[in-house]
């Protein structure tokens, strides 16, 4: 085995070597990226710069937060009976439902209407208009009962204290129709009929009607405004609002929203919470309002009866000059009054029960009246009515957020239906009991009326008038008392939920996150160029990595030739201390191992295509052998595209084509290069049949004579991937080299070499990688003879004559 030649049967168990290979790959990868370090640094700087300007000119966004306490209701009397009966009546507030109510569209709508947010005002700024809130320099009043333009942006320039110029800044208008508020139609190419208006002047059109009033704007100032319809704004604000429990155990909700206008966010959340509590209080007062309305209906009838009975009593007393009952009549009257009072109470209760039954039958659950307020003392009935009222109120609140098909609505509808059925059954039973009680009282009244018949007619009539007046008076006083109690109850009602903390905006913005944005800009500035380089290398079809080439070819990769830093193609002769010269010396040293015990030998150089540097390698290998005193001849066999003559500055007037096509001896075409021990046979004039010339027997005889006359014979052959005659030339060489060029040769060219070995039967052929770029980091640790140092790190071993920087850049791109 030759040095550096891989042995497929040799498996090295030493793990240190494996780690060394991994280290080499990482080093190569690092150098591949480091060669683009100016571009990477520039991208990182640009990334940080973009992030800086983004932080500088992005409108800061603040987080506004508040907290609200959701208080659990106390269980009503008899609730345990309902739960044991399977009615599922719940006394506790549902946190999820309260969150849904706070984020409901209807609550957002009422909040917006309360705050008058339908016009957004903007001030002229550096890049785009900046929204302002609060002390606006002008005010726009609209009539939302008419069609209005929404969505687009108006521009207003104050001309003086009386006039302004109005124009369109963003033409993205839609028409809001109050008859169909949730569906707007797009308006294309809208324009105003004129541009100069007076403050306070009505600006009317088919799709707009508004007035602009000046508050504090100064002449020359420019402002903008946008009209937003309530449905769109309510949907937007609802989506911006976040509601979440403070923690899993606490019944405290946190309301928050992120907005660039801190004062607007604070006012909106505070107004939202007030509307939420107001809505809850209105629902709680609904029962008291129903009771007052029921009592007022009863009072309207009994007041007429009371007035009529009072006038009859007074008229009878005046006419008959009798004012007081006898002792016997007074006793009878007292007994009768008690029974009549009891009868009136029973009749009032019965009327309430019949009204309640009618509400239940007609599904008028919103008009329920609390039983206790009219004197009904049935605990179960009272609890059922209160529970049904609460369920109905909860349903009204939840319906603002959920539709009838959601589990929440189906659950509460089921509980309302169960409670309603139980209440209907209880009311039917109460009506029957009241009717029985009323019949009993009527029978006792009839017994007393028999004693009344025994009294004198005058006293009997007086007792009748007094009895009627007393009955109406007691009922009237009783109803007034109950009405006062209901009004006191309504006045004392308070929302069960409470505001703990009013909205407060944070002092520091939550966006943009300045440090994070700078870090992201820096990372993106690093990742983008590295990603681009990685993709570029992944899609690259050229040979770059020597180890990849070594794995791809079936023969050893014997050497790597570095990139020459000069335009001279003879660095071995003209710059003997360069790193490129040293790499040729290293390859010359390897020749003694590749062809041992031989003083004379022939070396062939070829490649797959033109431009891979085989002529450059051939010339310098011939030069390096001549420097050690060996008589060397370089033969140019590329009869189609000769190049050697240009490098040595010789005329290509005669050469190998001349010797093969005429009777001229090969010795007559040998030319001196001007360097000791180095001769050259040029390819000569281009013949019409180069393949046939090289395949004739005469060529073989010439080569044999040359080998006898010279110690080292170097063949510069045409590319084997392009012409056919090169395959016949391998038999004349003792050692053959296949030249690849880094960054130029295609990866598929390795198959040309592999086919020569596997199918062509070519033996003793080796690979050479030419033009290895130092800045790519390849060559370190491979042991292929790439010199001892590079550039400024050569430690005095080599002297480099470098091209100007712009020529080096062009060579890197070539």
PDB file of C-alpha atoms in Angstrom, residues 366-648:
ATOM      1  CA  UNK A 366     -89.614  37.795  32.985  1.00  0.00           C
ATOM      2  CA  UNK A 367     -92.743  39.216  34.694  1.00  0.00           C
ATOM      3  CA  UNK A 368     -92.625  36.970  37.796  1.00  0.00           C
ATOM      4  CA  UNK A 369     -93.455  38.625  41.141  1.00  0.00           C
ATOM      5  CA  UNK A 370     -91.891  37.469  44.391  1.00  0.00           C
ATOM      6  CA  UNK A 371     -94.589  35.738  46.577  1.00  0.00           C
ATOM      7  CA  UNK A 372     -93.345  37.198  49.831  1.00  0.00           C
ATOM      8  CA  UNK A 373     -93.926  40.734  48.621  1.00  0.00           C
ATOM      9  CA  UNK A 374     -97.701  40.146  48.394  1.00  0.00           C
ATOM     10  CA  UNK A 375     -97.923  38.140  51.597  1.00  0.00           C
ATOM     11  CA  UNK A 376     -97.632  34.546  50.324  1.00  0.00           C
ATOM     12  CA  UNK A 377     -95.737  32.696  53.044  1.00  0.00           C
ATOM     13  CA  UNK A 378     -95.202  29.363  51.257  1.00  0.00           C
ATOM     14  CA  UNK A 379     -91.429  28.794  51.601  1.00  0.00           C
ATOM     15  CA  UNK A 380     -91.214  26.281  48.765  1.00  0.00           C
ATOM     16  CA  UNK A 381     -93.188  28.505  46.395  1.00  0.00           C
ATOM     17  CA  UNK A 382     -91.054  31.512  47.318  1.00  0.00           C
ATOM     18  CA  UNK A 383     -87.813  29.605  46.698  1.00  0.00           C
ATOM     19  CA  UNK A 384     -89.068  28.273  43.378  1.00  0.00           C
ATOM     20  CA  UNK A 385     -90.047  31.726  42.112  1.00  0.00           C
ATOM     21  CA  UNK A 386     -86.750  33.273  43.213  1.00  0.00           C
ATOM     22  CA  UNK A 387     -84.736  30.447  41.669  1.00  0.00           C
ATOM     23  CA  UNK A 388     -86.681  30.652  38.420  1.00  0.00           C
ATOM     24  CA  UNK A 389     -86.131  34.426  38.275  1.00  0.00           C
ATOM     25  CA  UNK A 390     -82.399  33.968  38.816  1.00  0.00           C
ATOM     26  CA  UNK A 391     -82.201  31.267  36.155  1.00  0.00           C
ATOM     27  CA  UNK A 392     -84.113  33.466  33.743  1.00  0.00           C
ATOM     28  CA  UNK A 393     -81.735  36.373  34.438  1.00  0.00           C
ATOM     29  CA  UNK A 394     -78.718  34.095  33.962  1.00  0.00           C
ATOM     30  CA  UNK A 395     -80.158  32.884  30.680  1.00  0.00           C
ATOM     31  CA  UNK A 396     -80.587  36.453  29.456  1.00  0.00           C
ATOM     32  CA  UNK A 397     -77.002  37.254  30.346  1.00  0.00           C
ATOM     33  CA  UNK A 398     -75.513  34.087  28.871  1.00  0.00           C
ATOM     34  CA  UNK A 399     -77.529  34.412  25.664  1.00  0.00           C
ATOM     35  CA  UNK A 400     -75.531  37.560  24.895  1.00  0.00           C
ATOM     36  CA  UNK A 401     -72.475  35.352  24.480  1.00  0.00           C
ATOM     37  CA  UNK A 402     -73.676  31.842  23.589  1.00  0.00           C
ATOM     38  CA  UNK A 403     -76.286  30.576  21.163  1.00  0.00           C
ATOM     39  CA  UNK A 404     -79.013  28.048  21.963  1.00  0.00           C
ATOM     40  CA  UNK A 405     -76.959  25.093  20.695  1.00  0.00           C
ATOM     41  CA  UNK A 406     -74.083  25.521  23.120  1.00  0.00           C
ATOM     42  CA  UNK A 407     -73.845  23.262  26.207  1.00  0.00           C
ATOM     43  CA  UNK A 408     -74.209  26.266  28.536  1.00  0.00           C
ATOM     44  CA  UNK A 409     -77.500  27.327  26.981  1.00  0.00           C
ATOM     45  CA  UNK A 410     -78.858  23.783  26.781  1.00  0.00           C
ATOM     46  CA  UNK A 411     -78.021  23.238  30.447  1.00  0.00           C
ATOM     47  CA  UNK A 412     -79.679  26.418  31.705  1.00  0.00           C
ATOM     48  CA  UNK A 413     -82.734  25.874  29.464  1.00  0.00           C
ATOM     49  CA  UNK A 414     -83.094  22.399  30.925  1.00  0.00           C
ATOM     50  CA  UNK A 415     -82.903  23.762  34.479  1.00  0.00           C
ATOM     51  CA  UNK A 416     -85.429  26.515  33.668  1.00  0.00           C
ATOM     52  CA  UNK A 417     -87.832  23.936  32.272  1.00  0.00           C
ATOM     53  CA  UNK A 418     -87.457  21.668  35.329  1.00  0.00           C
ATOM     54  CA  UNK A 419     -87.959  24.529  37.753  1.00  0.00           C
ATOM     55  CA  UNK A 420     -90.918  25.863  35.764  1.00  0.00           C
ATOM     56  CA  UNK A 421     -92.642  22.457  35.832  1.00  0.00           C
ATOM     57  CA  UNK A 422     -92.137  22.185  39.584  1.00  0.00           C
ATOM     58  CA  UNK A 423     -93.470  25.709  40.082  1.00  0.00           C
ATOM     59  CA  UNK A 424     -96.569  25.010  37.955  1.00  0.00           C
ATOM     60  CA  UNK A 425     -97.371  21.989  40.088  1.00  0.00           C
ATOM     61  CA  UNK A 426     -96.855  23.965  43.297  1.00  0.00           C
ATOM     62  CA  UNK A 427     -99.047  26.840  42.038  1.00  0.00           C
ATOM     63  CA  UNK A 428    -101.889  24.458  41.123  1.00  0.00           C
ATOM     64  CA  UNK A 429    -101.735  22.980  44.599  1.00  0.00           C
ATOM     65  CA  UNK A 430    -101.617  26.459  46.224  1.00  0.00           C
ATOM     66  CA  UNK A 431    -104.604  27.647  44.169  1.00  0.00           C
ATOM     67  CA  UNK A 432    -106.648  24.638  45.300  1.00  0.00           C
ATOM     68  CA  UNK A 433    -105.713  25.221  48.958  1.00  0.00           C
ATOM     69  CA  UNK A 434    -106.545  28.934  48.722  1.00  0.00           C
ATOM     70  CA  UNK A 435    -109.918  28.188  47.181  1.00  0.00           C
ATOM     71  CA  UNK A 436    -110.735  25.741  49.986  1.00  0.00           C
ATOM     72  CA  UNK A 437    -109.662  28.263  52.616  1.00  0.00           C
ATOM     73  CA  UNK A 438    -111.743  30.998  50.959  1.00  0.00           C
ATOM     74  CA  UNK A 439    -114.817  28.757  50.967  1.00  0.00           C
ATOM     75  CA  UNK A 440    -114.346  28.107  54.700  1.00  0.00           C
ATOM     76  CA  UNK A 441    -114.057  31.818  55.465  1.00  0.00           C
ATOM     77  CA  UNK A 442    -117.156  32.579  53.363  1.00  0.00           C
ATOM     78  CA  UNK A 443    -119.182  30.009  55.341  1.00  0.00           C
ATOM     79  CA  UNK A 444    -118.148  31.622  58.633  1.00  0.00           C
ATOM     80  CA  UNK A 445    -119.068  35.058  57.280  1.00  0.00           C
ATOM     81  CA  UNK A 446    -122.491  33.756  56.322  1.00  0.00           C
ATOM     82  CA  UNK A 447    -123.039  32.561  59.927  1.00  0.00           C
ATOM     83  CA  UNK A 448    -122.230  36.036  61.265  1.00  0.00           C
ATOM     84  CA  UNK A 449    -124.541  37.643  58.704  1.00  0.00           C
ATOM     85  CA  UNK A 450    -127.425  35.775  60.341  1.00  0.00           C
ATOM     86  CA  UNK A 451    -126.765  37.685  63.568  1.00  0.00           C
ATOM     87  CA  UNK A 452    -126.657  40.913  61.581  1.00  0.00           C
ATOM     88  CA  UNK A 453    -130.200  40.281  60.328  1.00  0.00           C
ATOM     89  CA  UNK A 454    -131.419  40.443  63.953  1.00  0.00           C
ATOM     90  CA  UNK A 455    -130.248  44.038  64.299  1.00  0.00           C
ATOM     91  CA  UNK A 456    -132.475  47.028  63.514  1.00  0.00           C
ATOM     92  CA  UNK A 457    -132.596  48.001  59.846  1.00  0.00           C
ATOM     93  CA  UNK A 458    -130.872  51.354  60.395  1.00  0.00           C
ATOM     94  CA  UNK A 459    -127.996  49.825  62.311  1.00  0.00           C
ATOM     95  CA  UNK A 460    -127.824  46.881  59.912  1.00  0.00           C
ATOM     96  CA  UNK A 461    -127.425  49.225  56.918  1.00  0.00           C
ATOM     97  CA  UNK A 462    -124.798  51.294  58.742  1.00  0.00           C
ATOM     98  CA  UNK A 463    -122.868  48.125  59.524  1.00  0.00           C
ATOM     99  CA  UNK A 464    -123.003  47.131  55.850  1.00  0.00           C
ATOM    100  CA  UNK A 465    -121.644  50.478  54.623  1.00  0.00           C
ATOM    101  CA  UNK A 466    -118.980  50.539  57.347  1.00  0.00           C
ATOM    102  CA  UNK A 467    -118.025  46.950  56.569  1.00  0.00           C
ATOM    103  CA  UNK A 468    -117.549  47.707  52.850  1.00  0.00           C
ATOM    104  CA  UNK A 469    -115.490  50.809  53.545  1.00  0.00           C
ATOM    105  CA  UNK A 470    -113.286  49.019  56.095  1.00  0.00           C
ATOM    106  CA  UNK A 471    -112.597  46.142  53.694  1.00  0.00           C
ATOM    107  CA  UNK A 472    -111.486  48.473  50.887  1.00  0.00           C
ATOM    108  CA  UNK A 473    -109.498  50.625  53.269  1.00  0.00           C
ATOM    109  CA  UNK A 474    -107.591  47.654  54.727  1.00  0.00           C
ATOM    110  CA  UNK A 475    -106.770  46.315  51.267  1.00  0.00           C
ATOM    111  CA  UNK A 476    -105.658  49.761  50.080  1.00  0.00           C
ATOM    112  CA  UNK A 477    -103.428  50.319  53.117  1.00  0.00           C
ATOM    113  CA  UNK A 478    -102.002  46.817  52.773  1.00  0.00           C
ATOM    114  CA  UNK A 479    -101.148  47.354  49.097  1.00  0.00           C
ATOM    115  CA  UNK A 480     -99.581  50.741  49.823  1.00  0.00           C
ATOM    116  CA  UNK A 481     -97.458  49.106  52.508  1.00  0.00           C
ATOM    117  CA  UNK A 482     -96.327  46.344  50.124  1.00  0.00           C
ATOM    118  CA  UNK A 483     -95.557  48.888  47.410  1.00  0.00           C
ATOM    119  CA  UNK A 484     -93.405  50.886  49.820  1.00  0.00           C
ATOM    120  CA  UNK A 485     -91.608  47.668  50.851  1.00  0.00           C
ATOM    121  CA  UNK A 486     -90.954  46.810  47.189  1.00  0.00           C
ATOM    122  CA  UNK A 487     -89.610  50.311  46.505  1.00  0.00           C
ATOM    123  CA  UNK A 488     -87.380  50.132  49.581  1.00  0.00           C
ATOM    124  CA  UNK A 489     -86.116  46.717  48.418  1.00  0.00           C
ATOM    125  CA  UNK A 490     -85.346  48.039  44.934  1.00  0.00           C
ATOM    126  CA  UNK A 491     -83.598  51.097  46.365  1.00  0.00           C
ATOM    127  CA  UNK A 492     -81.465  48.935  48.651  1.00  0.00           C
ATOM    128  CA  UNK A 493     -80.459  46.434  45.960  1.00  0.00           C
ATOM    129  CA  UNK A 494     -76.750  46.248  45.274  1.00  0.00           C
ATOM    130  CA  UNK A 495     -74.825  44.212  42.711  1.00  0.00           C
ATOM    131  CA  UNK A 496     -73.404  41.079  44.259  1.00  0.00           C
ATOM    132  CA  UNK A 497     -70.158  41.464  42.276  1.00  0.00           C
ATOM    133  CA  UNK A 498     -67.695  44.210  43.125  1.00  0.00           C
ATOM    134  CA  UNK A 499     -64.890  46.126  41.458  1.00  0.00           C
ATOM    135  CA  UNK A 500     -61.679  45.481  43.382  1.00  0.00           C
ATOM    136  CA  UNK A 501     -59.252  47.527  41.309  1.00  0.00           C
ATOM    137  CA  UNK A 502     -60.111  50.036  38.654  1.00  0.00           C
ATOM    138  CA  UNK A 503     -58.152  49.793  35.417  1.00  0.00           C
ATOM    139  CA  UNK A 504     -54.569  50.949  35.514  1.00  0.00           C
ATOM    140  CA  UNK A 505     -52.051  50.940  32.667  1.00  0.00           C
ATOM    141  CA  UNK A 506     -48.484  49.750  33.168  1.00  0.00           C
ATOM    142  CA  UNK A 507     -45.673  52.280  33.140  1.00  0.00           C
ATOM    143  CA  UNK A 508     -43.564  50.235  30.714  1.00  0.00           C
ATOM    144  CA  UNK A 509     -44.881  49.155  27.298  1.00  0.00           C
ATOM    145  CA  UNK A 510     -45.357  45.458  26.632  1.00  0.00           C
ATOM    146  CA  UNK A 511     -44.519  45.978  22.966  1.00  0.00           C
ATOM    147  CA  UNK A 512     -42.231  46.458  21.269  1.00  0.00           C
ATOM    148  CA  UNK A 513     -39.885  44.377  23.433  1.00  0.00           C
ATOM    149  CA  UNK A 514     -36.757  46.377  22.766  1.00  0.00           C
ATOM    150  CA  UNK A 515     -34.078  44.020  24.070  1.00  0.00           C
ATOM    151  CA  UNK A 516     -35.758  40.993  22.560  1.00  0.00           C
ATOM    152  CA  UNK A 517     -36.153  42.711  19.193  1.00  0.00           C
ATOM    153  CA  UNK A 518     -32.477  43.661  19.150  1.00  0.00           C
ATOM    154  CA  UNK A 519     -31.562  40.087  19.981  1.00  0.00           C
ATOM    155  CA  UNK A 520     -33.892  38.746  17.282  1.00  0.00           C
ATOM    156  CA  UNK A 521     -32.414  41.198  14.769  1.00  0.00           C
ATOM    157  CA  UNK A 522     -28.914  40.039  15.691  1.00  0.00           C
ATOM    158  CA  UNK A 523     -29.875  36.357  15.450  1.00  0.00           C
ATOM    159  CA  UNK A 524     -31.683  36.819  12.151  1.00  0.00           C
ATOM    160  CA  UNK A 525     -28.709  38.759  10.804  1.00  0.00           C
ATOM    161  CA  UNK A 526     -26.579  35.733  11.695  1.00  0.00           C
ATOM    162  CA  UNK A 527     -28.971  33.003  10.621  1.00  0.00           C
ATOM    163  CA  UNK A 528     -30.038  34.431   7.247  1.00  0.00           C
ATOM    164  CA  UNK A 529     -26.553  34.613   5.655  1.00  0.00           C
ATOM    165  CA  UNK A 530     -25.530  31.297   7.221  1.00  0.00           C
ATOM    166  CA  UNK A 531     -28.709  29.727   5.929  1.00  0.00           C
ATOM    167  CA  UNK A 532     -28.102  31.201   2.497  1.00  0.00           C
ATOM    168  CA  UNK A 533     -24.520  29.866   2.498  1.00  0.00           C
ATOM    169  CA  UNK A 534     -25.726  26.454   3.684  1.00  0.00           C
ATOM    170  CA  UNK A 535     -28.370  26.234   0.969  1.00  0.00           C
ATOM    171  CA  UNK A 536     -25.890  27.462  -1.627  1.00  0.00           C
ATOM    172  CA  UNK A 537     -23.392  24.798  -0.589  1.00  0.00           C
ATOM    173  CA  UNK A 538     -26.109  22.139  -0.474  1.00  0.00           C
ATOM    174  CA  UNK A 539     -27.173  22.962  -4.030  1.00  0.00           C
ATOM    175  CA  UNK A 540     -23.579  23.281  -5.194  1.00  0.00           C
ATOM    176  CA  UNK A 541     -22.674  20.619  -7.806  1.00  0.00           C
ATOM    177  CA  UNK A 542     -18.960  21.484  -7.800  1.00  0.00           C
ATOM    178  CA  UNK A 543     -16.267  19.611  -5.904  1.00  0.00           C
ATOM    179  CA  UNK A 544     -15.343  21.532  -2.760  1.00  0.00           C
ATOM    180  CA  UNK A 545     -14.476  19.178   0.099  1.00  0.00           C
ATOM    181  CA  UNK A 546     -11.382  16.943  -0.374  1.00  0.00           C
ATOM    182  CA  UNK A 547     -12.836  14.320   1.940  1.00  0.00           C
ATOM    183  CA  UNK A 548     -16.000  14.176  -0.127  1.00  0.00           C
ATOM    184  CA  UNK A 549     -13.858  13.725  -3.246  1.00  0.00           C
ATOM    185  CA  UNK A 550     -11.816  11.044  -1.511  1.00  0.00           C
ATOM    186  CA  UNK A 551     -14.977   9.092  -0.724  1.00  0.00           C
ATOM    187  CA  UNK A 552     -16.352   9.487  -4.229  1.00  0.00           C
ATOM    188  CA  UNK A 553     -13.378   8.157  -6.232  1.00  0.00           C
ATOM    189  CA  UNK A 554     -12.203   4.531  -6.299  1.00  0.00           C
ATOM    190  CA  UNK A 555      -8.507   5.446  -6.194  1.00  0.00           C
ATOM    191  CA  UNK A 556      -6.393   7.281  -3.603  1.00  0.00           C
ATOM    192  CA  UNK A 557      -6.434  11.070  -3.535  1.00  0.00           C
ATOM    193  CA  UNK A 558      -2.673  11.451  -3.462  1.00  0.00           C
ATOM    194  CA  UNK A 559      -2.164  15.208  -3.251  1.00  0.00           C
ATOM    195  CA  UNK A 560      -3.710  18.653  -3.079  1.00  0.00           C
ATOM    196  CA  UNK A 561      -2.231  21.601  -4.964  1.00  0.00           C
ATOM    197  CA  UNK A 562      -2.858  24.984  -3.449  1.00  0.00           C
ATOM    198  CA  UNK A 563      -4.011  28.100  -5.228  1.00  0.00           C
ATOM    199  CA  UNK A 564      -1.250  30.229  -6.703  1.00  0.00           C
ATOM    200  CA  UNK A 565      -1.341  33.804  -5.490  1.00  0.00           C
ATOM    201  CA  UNK A 566       0.278  35.082  -8.693  1.00  0.00           C
ATOM    202  CA  UNK A 567      -0.669  35.082 -12.350  1.00  0.00           C
ATOM    203  CA  UNK A 568       2.529  33.165 -13.194  1.00  0.00           C
ATOM    204  CA  UNK A 569       1.838  29.571 -14.285  1.00  0.00           C
ATOM    205  CA  UNK A 570       5.435  28.563 -13.440  1.00  0.00           C
ATOM    206  CA  UNK A 571       5.597  29.121  -9.659  1.00  0.00           C
ATOM    207  CA  UNK A 572       8.091  26.249  -9.225  1.00  0.00           C
ATOM    208  CA  UNK A 573      10.649  27.935 -11.468  1.00  0.00           C
ATOM    209  CA  UNK A 574       9.893  31.591 -10.707  1.00  0.00           C
ATOM    210  CA  UNK A 575       8.914  31.443  -7.018  1.00  0.00           C
ATOM    211  CA  UNK A 576      10.594  28.356  -5.533  1.00  0.00           C
ATOM    212  CA  UNK A 577       9.731  29.293  -1.895  1.00  0.00           C
ATOM    213  CA  UNK A 578       5.982  29.545  -2.417  1.00  0.00           C
ATOM    214  CA  UNK A 579       3.516  27.164  -0.810  1.00  0.00           C
ATOM    215  CA  UNK A 580       2.390  25.969  -4.239  1.00  0.00           C
ATOM    216  CA  UNK A 581       5.980  24.974  -5.079  1.00  0.00           C
ATOM    217  CA  UNK A 582       6.170  23.102  -1.803  1.00  0.00           C
ATOM    218  CA  UNK A 583       3.039  21.123  -2.641  1.00  0.00           C
ATOM    219  CA  UNK A 584       4.669  20.037  -5.933  1.00  0.00           C
ATOM    220  CA  UNK A 585       7.803  19.011  -4.037  1.00  0.00           C
ATOM    221  CA  UNK A 586       5.624  16.957  -1.717  1.00  0.00           C
ATOM    222  CA  UNK A 587       4.005  15.239  -4.716  1.00  0.00           C
ATOM    223  CA  UNK A 588       7.508  14.595  -6.163  1.00  0.00           C
ATOM    224  CA  UNK A 589       8.483  12.950  -2.901  1.00  0.00           C
ATOM    225  CA  UNK A 590       5.414  10.711  -3.075  1.00  0.00           C
ATOM    226  CA  UNK A 591       6.553   9.538  -6.524  1.00  0.00           C
ATOM    227  CA  UNK A 592       9.357   7.516  -4.934  1.00  0.00           C
ATOM    228  CA  UNK A 593       6.733   5.532  -3.070  1.00  0.00           C
ATOM    229  CA  UNK A 594       4.378   5.212  -5.990  1.00  0.00           C
ATOM    230  CA  UNK A 595       7.103   3.923  -8.350  1.00  0.00           C
ATOM    231  CA  UNK A 596       9.915   2.585  -6.131  1.00  0.00           C
ATOM    232  CA  UNK A 597      13.304   1.316  -7.355  1.00  0.00           C
ATOM    233  CA  UNK A 598      13.015   3.068 -10.685  1.00  0.00           C
ATOM    234  CA  UNK A 599      15.417   5.743 -11.919  1.00  0.00           C
ATOM    235  CA  UNK A 600      13.424   6.479 -15.033  1.00  0.00           C
ATOM    236  CA  UNK A 601       9.654   6.721 -15.290  1.00  0.00           C
ATOM    237  CA  UNK A 602       6.865   8.349 -17.249  1.00  0.00           C
ATOM    238  CA  UNK A 603       4.049  10.317 -15.631  1.00  0.00           C
ATOM    239  CA  UNK A 604       0.685  11.098 -17.292  1.00  0.00           C
ATOM    240  CA  UNK A 605      -1.667  13.915 -16.332  1.00  0.00           C
ATOM    241  CA  UNK A 606      -5.273  14.165 -17.534  1.00  0.00           C
ATOM    242  CA  UNK A 607      -8.646  15.387 -16.344  1.00  0.00           C
ATOM    243  CA  UNK A 608     -12.318  15.055 -17.192  1.00  0.00           C
ATOM    244  CA  UNK A 609     -12.810  18.413 -18.892  1.00  0.00           C
ATOM    245  CA  UNK A 610     -10.739  21.384 -19.956  1.00  0.00           C
ATOM    246  CA  UNK A 611      -9.873  24.048 -17.385  1.00  0.00           C
ATOM    247  CA  UNK A 612      -9.170  21.788 -14.405  1.00  0.00           C
ATOM    248  CA  UNK A 613      -5.442  22.624 -14.425  1.00  0.00           C
ATOM    249  CA  UNK A 614      -3.806  19.481 -15.789  1.00  0.00           C
ATOM    250  CA  UNK A 615      -1.407  21.560 -17.957  1.00  0.00           C
ATOM    251  CA  UNK A 616      -0.519  23.711 -14.925  1.00  0.00           C
ATOM    252  CA  UNK A 617       0.228  20.603 -12.881  1.00  0.00           C
ATOM    253  CA  UNK A 618       2.136  18.947 -15.741  1.00  0.00           C
ATOM    254  CA  UNK A 619       4.392  21.968 -16.292  1.00  0.00           C
ATOM    255  CA  UNK A 620       5.209  22.425 -12.634  1.00  0.00           C
ATOM    256  CA  UNK A 621       5.758  18.713 -12.010  1.00  0.00           C
ATOM    257  CA  UNK A 622       8.216  18.681 -14.880  1.00  0.00           C
ATOM    258  CA  UNK A 623       9.855  21.762 -13.396  1.00  0.00           C
ATOM    259  CA  UNK A 624      10.159  20.298  -9.911  1.00  0.00           C
ATOM    260  CA  UNK A 625      11.882  17.167 -11.260  1.00  0.00           C
ATOM    261  CA  UNK A 626      14.280  19.264 -13.306  1.00  0.00           C
ATOM    262  CA  UNK A 627      15.255  21.253 -10.209  1.00  0.00           C
ATOM    263  CA  UNK A 628      16.550  18.096  -8.548  1.00  0.00           C
ATOM    264  CA  UNK A 629      18.854  17.418 -11.531  1.00  0.00           C
ATOM    265  CA  UNK A 630      16.778  14.845 -13.366  1.00  0.00           C
ATOM    266  CA  UNK A 631      16.716  15.181 -17.122  1.00  0.00           C
ATOM    267  CA  UNK A 632      13.048  15.898 -17.722  1.00  0.00           C
ATOM    268  CA  UNK A 633      10.964  16.351 -20.824  1.00  0.00           C
ATOM    269  CA  UNK A 634       7.389  17.648 -20.976  1.00  0.00           C
ATOM    270  CA  UNK A 635       5.346  16.364 -23.920  1.00  0.00           C
ATOM    271  CA  UNK A 636       2.196  18.198 -24.953  1.00  0.00           C
ATOM    272  CA  UNK A 637      -0.229  15.592 -26.247  1.00  0.00           C
ATOM    273  CA  UNK A 638      -3.315  17.828 -26.286  1.00  0.00           C
ATOM    274  CA  UNK A 639      -3.271  18.295 -30.051  1.00  0.00           C
ATOM    275  CA  UNK A 640      -6.668  20.005 -30.080  1.00  0.00           C
ATOM    276  CA  UNK A 641      -6.111  22.780 -27.546  1.00  0.00           C
ATOM    277  CA  UNK A 642      -2.406  23.322 -26.883  1.00  0.00           C
ATOM    278  CA  UNK A 643      -1.364  25.622 -24.007  1.00  0.00           C
ATOM    279  CA  UNK A 644       2.233  24.796 -23.040  1.00  0.00           C
ATOM    280  CA  UNK A 645       3.749  27.092 -25.651  1.00  0.00           C
ATOM    281  CA  UNK A 646       2.083  30.173 -24.127  1.00  0.00           C
ATOM    282  CA  UNK A 647       3.360  29.396 -20.622  1.00  0.00           C
ATOM    283  CA  UNK A 648       6.979  29.057 -21.770  1.00  0.00           C
TER     284      UNK A 648
END
